[in-house]
């Protein structure tokens, strides 16, 4: 039997055979079954891991990935941020806002002025009394009769109507109802009549002093729109050396 034939037979019976060449001769060594048994592989930790079903793990991982939200971004994607100019206007330069403020302030000022005028008129009406008796010579006089209708009307700067008079606005309105047209100016009205001496003055004559005009009511009395805070009323003549002017 040749050495190769014996090697095959040993393999058939579960023996392990070692073949080595030394000095041109073939050396063959065989190990019994006991040795072969000792060399049998043992079930280690690695062997247990090898028994895990990798296909099952792969399937679970794929299901988890498919159920998870995925955001896909192209590798060459670029982030673009749009920039726009922001315009800021201060309140002082905001014309619309300033117009609203001006309108509001004007309305508040008008309301305050109206309230102040009403209060002044009420106070004047409470304190105003006929400080003198109207002379008998003025009774029936057409000018004094018309002027008396407006007793209690408040003094209003620039006023020339029954809603409010200043001094020349009052005389202009009264004489106007008798057909005598006068300018709304205390310094100009005397030029529209004839100056008469104080001794010849009659009720209904215009009475003038620099900066003020009134209507002479006879004796030491006059009727006028005196000054802010007062109302049209009969008063003692307070001017020194007034000028009397006969109108018409």
Coordinates of C-alpha atoms in Angstrom, one line a residue:
X1 CA 0.0 0.0 0.0
X2 CA 1.4 3.3 -0.9
X3 CA 1.6 6.2 1.5
X4 CA -1.1 8.2 -0.4
X5 CA -3.5 5.2 -0.2
X6 CA -3.0 4.9 3.6
X7 CA -3.6 8.7 4.0
X8 CA -6.9 8.4 2.3
X9 CA -7.9 5.4 4.5
X10 CA -7.0 7.4 7.7
X11 CA -9.2 10.3 6.5
X12 CA -12.0 7.9 5.9
X13 CA -12.0 6.7 9.5
X14 CA -11.9 10.2 11.0
X15 CA -8.2 10.3 11.8
X16 CA -6.1 13.3 11.1
X17 CA -2.9 12.6 9.2
X18 CA 0.1 14.9 9.0
X19 CA 2.4 14.7 5.9
X20 CA 5.8 16.1 5.9
X21 CA 8.7 15.9 3.6
X22 CA 12.2 15.5 5.0
X23 CA 15.4 14.8 3.1
X24 CA 13.5 13.6 0.1
X25 CA 11.5 11.0 2.1
X26 CA 7.8 11.3 2.8
X27 CA 6.9 11.2 6.4
X28 CA 3.3 10.5 7.5
X29 CA 1.9 10.8 11.0
X30 CA -1.6 9.9 12.1
X31 CA -3.5 10.9 15.3
X32 CA -6.1 8.8 16.9
X33 CA -9.8 9.5 17.3
X34 CA -9.2 10.9 20.8
X35 CA -7.1 13.7 19.6
X36 CA -9.6 14.4 16.8
X37 CA -12.4 14.7 19.4
X38 CA -10.4 17.2 21.4
X39 CA -9.9 19.3 18.4
X40 CA -13.7 19.6 17.7
X41 CA -14.9 23.2 17.6
X42 CA -16.7 24.5 20.8
X43 CA -19.8 26.7 20.8
X44 CA -18.4 30.0 21.9
X45 CA -19.8 33.6 22.1
X46 CA -18.9 34.2 18.5
X47 CA -20.7 31.1 17.5
X48 CA -23.8 32.2 19.3
X49 CA -23.7 35.6 17.5
X50 CA -23.3 33.8 14.2
X51 CA -26.6 32.1 14.9
X52 CA -28.6 35.5 15.0
X53 CA -30.9 35.9 12.0
X54 CA -29.2 38.9 10.1
X55 CA -32.0 38.9 7.5
X56 CA -34.6 39.6 10.2
X57 CA -32.5 42.5 11.6
X58 CA -32.1 43.9 8.1
X59 CA -35.9 43.8 7.6
X60 CA -36.6 45.6 10.9
X61 CA -34.1 48.3 10.1
X62 CA -35.6 48.9 6.7
X63 CA -39.1 49.2 8.2
X64 CA -37.8 51.7 10.9
X65 CA -36.1 53.8 8.2
X66 CA -39.2 53.8 6.0
X67 CA -41.4 55.0 8.9
X68 CA -39.0 57.7 10.0
X69 CA -39.4 61.3 8.5
X70 CA -36.7 61.8 5.9
X71 CA -35.5 65.1 4.5
X72 CA -33.6 64.8 1.4
X73 CA -31.2 67.6 0.4
X74 CA -29.2 67.5 -2.7
X75 CA -25.4 67.5 -2.2
X76 CA -25.0 70.6 -4.3
X77 CA -28.0 72.5 -2.7
X78 CA -27.3 76.1 -1.8
X79 CA -28.9 78.2 1.0
X80 CA -30.2 81.5 -0.4
X81 CA -31.3 84.3 2.0
X82 CA -33.3 87.1 0.5
X83 CA -32.3 90.5 1.8
X84 CA -34.6 93.5 1.6
X85 CA -34.1 97.0 2.8
X86 CA -36.0 98.0 5.9
X87 CA -37.2 101.6 5.9
X88 CA -37.7 103.2 9.3
X89 CA -39.4 106.6 9.6
X90 CA -39.3 108.6 12.8
X91 CA -42.6 110.0 14.2
X92 CA -41.3 113.5 13.6
X93 CA -40.8 112.8 9.9
X94 CA -44.1 110.8 9.4
X95 CA -46.3 113.3 7.7
X96 CA -49.5 111.3 8.1
X97 CA -48.9 110.8 11.8
X98 CA -48.1 114.4 12.3
X99 CA -51.2 115.5 10.4
X100 CA -53.3 113.3 12.7
X101 CA -51.6 114.8 15.8
X102 CA -52.2 118.4 14.4
X103 CA -55.9 117.6 13.7
X104 CA -56.3 116.1 17.2
X105 CA -54.6 119.1 18.9
X106 CA -56.7 121.6 16.9
X107 CA -59.9 119.8 17.9
X108 CA -58.8 119.8 21.5
X109 CA -57.8 123.5 21.4
X110 CA -61.2 124.4 19.8
X111 CA -63.0 122.4 22.5
X112 CA -61.0 124.0 25.2
X113 CA -61.6 127.5 23.8
X114 CA -65.3 126.9 23.5
X115 CA -65.5 125.7 27.0
X116 CA -63.5 128.7 28.3
X117 CA -65.7 131.1 26.3
X118 CA -68.8 129.5 27.7
X119 CA -67.5 129.7 31.2
X120 CA -66.5 133.3 30.8
X121 CA -69.9 134.2 29.4
X122 CA -71.6 132.4 32.3
X123 CA -69.5 134.2 34.9
X124 CA -70.0 137.6 33.2
X125 CA -73.8 137.0 33.0
X126 CA -73.8 136.2 36.7
X127 CA -71.9 139.3 37.7
X128 CA -73.3 141.7 35.1
X129 CA -75.9 144.1 36.4
X130 CA -77.2 147.4 35.2
X131 CA -74.9 149.6 37.0
X132 CA -76.8 152.8 36.1
X133 CA -80.4 153.7 35.4
X134 CA -81.1 154.5 31.7
X135 CA -81.8 158.3 31.5
X136 CA -85.3 159.2 30.5
X137 CA -84.0 161.0 27.5
X138 CA -82.8 157.7 26.1
X139 CA -86.2 156.1 26.4
X140 CA -87.7 155.8 23.0
X141 CA -84.5 156.6 21.3
X142 CA -84.2 154.3 18.3
X143 CA -80.4 153.7 18.7
X144 CA -80.6 153.0 22.4
X145 CA -83.7 150.8 21.9
X146 CA -81.8 148.6 19.4
X147 CA -78.7 148.5 21.4
X148 CA -80.6 147.4 24.5
X149 CA -81.7 144.2 22.8
X150 CA -78.2 142.8 23.1
X151 CA -77.6 143.4 26.8
X152 CA -75.9 140.2 28.1
X153 CA -74.2 139.3 24.8
X154 CA -70.5 138.3 25.7
X155 CA -67.5 140.3 24.6
X156 CA -65.7 138.3 21.8
X157 CA -62.6 139.7 20.2
X158 CA -63.4 140.4 16.5
X159 CA -67.1 139.6 17.1
X160 CA -69.8 141.5 15.1
X161 CA -72.9 139.5 15.7
X162 CA -75.4 138.7 18.5
X163 CA -73.2 135.6 19.3
X164 CA -70.5 137.9 20.5
X165 CA -69.3 141.5 20.0
X166 CA -66.2 143.5 20.4
X167 CA -66.6 147.3 20.8
X168 CA -66.6 148.4 17.2
X169 CA -68.4 145.2 16.1
X170 CA -71.3 146.2 18.5
X171 CA -71.6 149.8 17.2
X172 CA -71.3 148.6 13.6
X173 CA -74.1 146.1 14.1
X174 CA -76.5 148.5 16.0
X175 CA -76.1 151.4 13.5
X176 CA -76.3 149.0 10.6
X177 CA -79.8 148.2 11.5
X178 CA -80.7 151.9 11.0
X179 CA -79.1 151.9 7.6
X180 CA -75.8 153.5 8.7
X181 CA -72.9 151.4 7.4
X182 CA -69.7 151.6 9.5
X183 CA -66.4 149.8 9.2
X184 CA -65.4 147.3 11.8
X185 CA -62.7 149.6 13.2
X186 CA -62.9 151.8 16.3
X187 CA -60.4 154.3 14.9
X188 CA -62.3 154.7 11.6
X189 CA -65.9 154.9 12.7
X190 CA -65.8 158.6 14.0
X191 CA -65.0 159.7 10.4
X192 CA -68.4 158.6 9.3
X193 CA -70.3 161.1 11.3
X194 CA -70.1 164.7 12.6
X195 CA -68.3 165.6 15.8
X196 CA -70.5 167.5 18.3
X197 CA -69.5 169.3 21.6
X198 CA -70.0 167.3 24.8
X199 CA -72.6 169.9 25.8
X200 CA -74.7 169.0 22.8
X201 CA -74.3 165.3 22.9
X202 CA -77.6 163.3 22.7
X203 CA -78.5 159.7 23.5
X204 CA -77.6 157.5 20.5
X205 CA -74.5 159.5 19.5
X206 CA -71.3 157.5 19.0
X207 CA -68.8 158.1 21.8
X208 CA -65.1 157.6 21.0
X209 CA -61.8 157.5 22.8
X210 CA -58.5 156.1 21.4
X211 CA -59.0 152.3 21.1
X212 CA -62.6 152.2 22.1
X213 CA -66.1 153.2 20.9
X214 CA -69.5 153.0 22.6
X215 CA -73.0 154.5 22.3
X216 CA -73.8 157.5 24.5
X217 CA -77.0 156.8 26.5
X218 CA -77.4 160.3 28.1
X219 CA -76.2 161.8 31.4
X220 CA -73.1 160.0 32.5
X221 CA -74.0 156.6 30.9
X222 CA -73.1 154.6 27.8
X223 CA -73.8 151.2 26.4
X224 CA -71.0 149.1 24.9
X225 CA -69.1 145.9 24.6
X226 CA -66.4 146.8 27.0
X227 CA -63.6 144.2 27.3
X228 CA -63.0 140.4 27.5
X229 CA -64.9 138.8 30.4
X230 CA -67.8 141.3 30.2
X231 CA -71.1 141.5 28.4
X232 CA -72.9 144.3 26.6
X233 CA -74.5 146.5 29.2
X234 CA -75.1 150.1 30.4
X235 CA -72.2 151.6 32.3
X236 CA -71.0 154.9 33.8
X237 CA -68.7 156.8 31.4
X238 CA -65.2 155.9 32.5
X239 CA -63.3 157.7 29.7
X240 CA -62.0 161.2 30.3
X241 CA -62.8 163.8 27.6
X242 CA -64.5 161.4 25.1
X243 CA -65.4 162.6 21.6
X244 CA -69.1 162.6 20.6
X245 CA -70.1 161.9 17.0
X246 CA -73.5 162.4 15.5
X247 CA -74.3 159.6 13.1
X248 CA -76.7 159.9 10.1

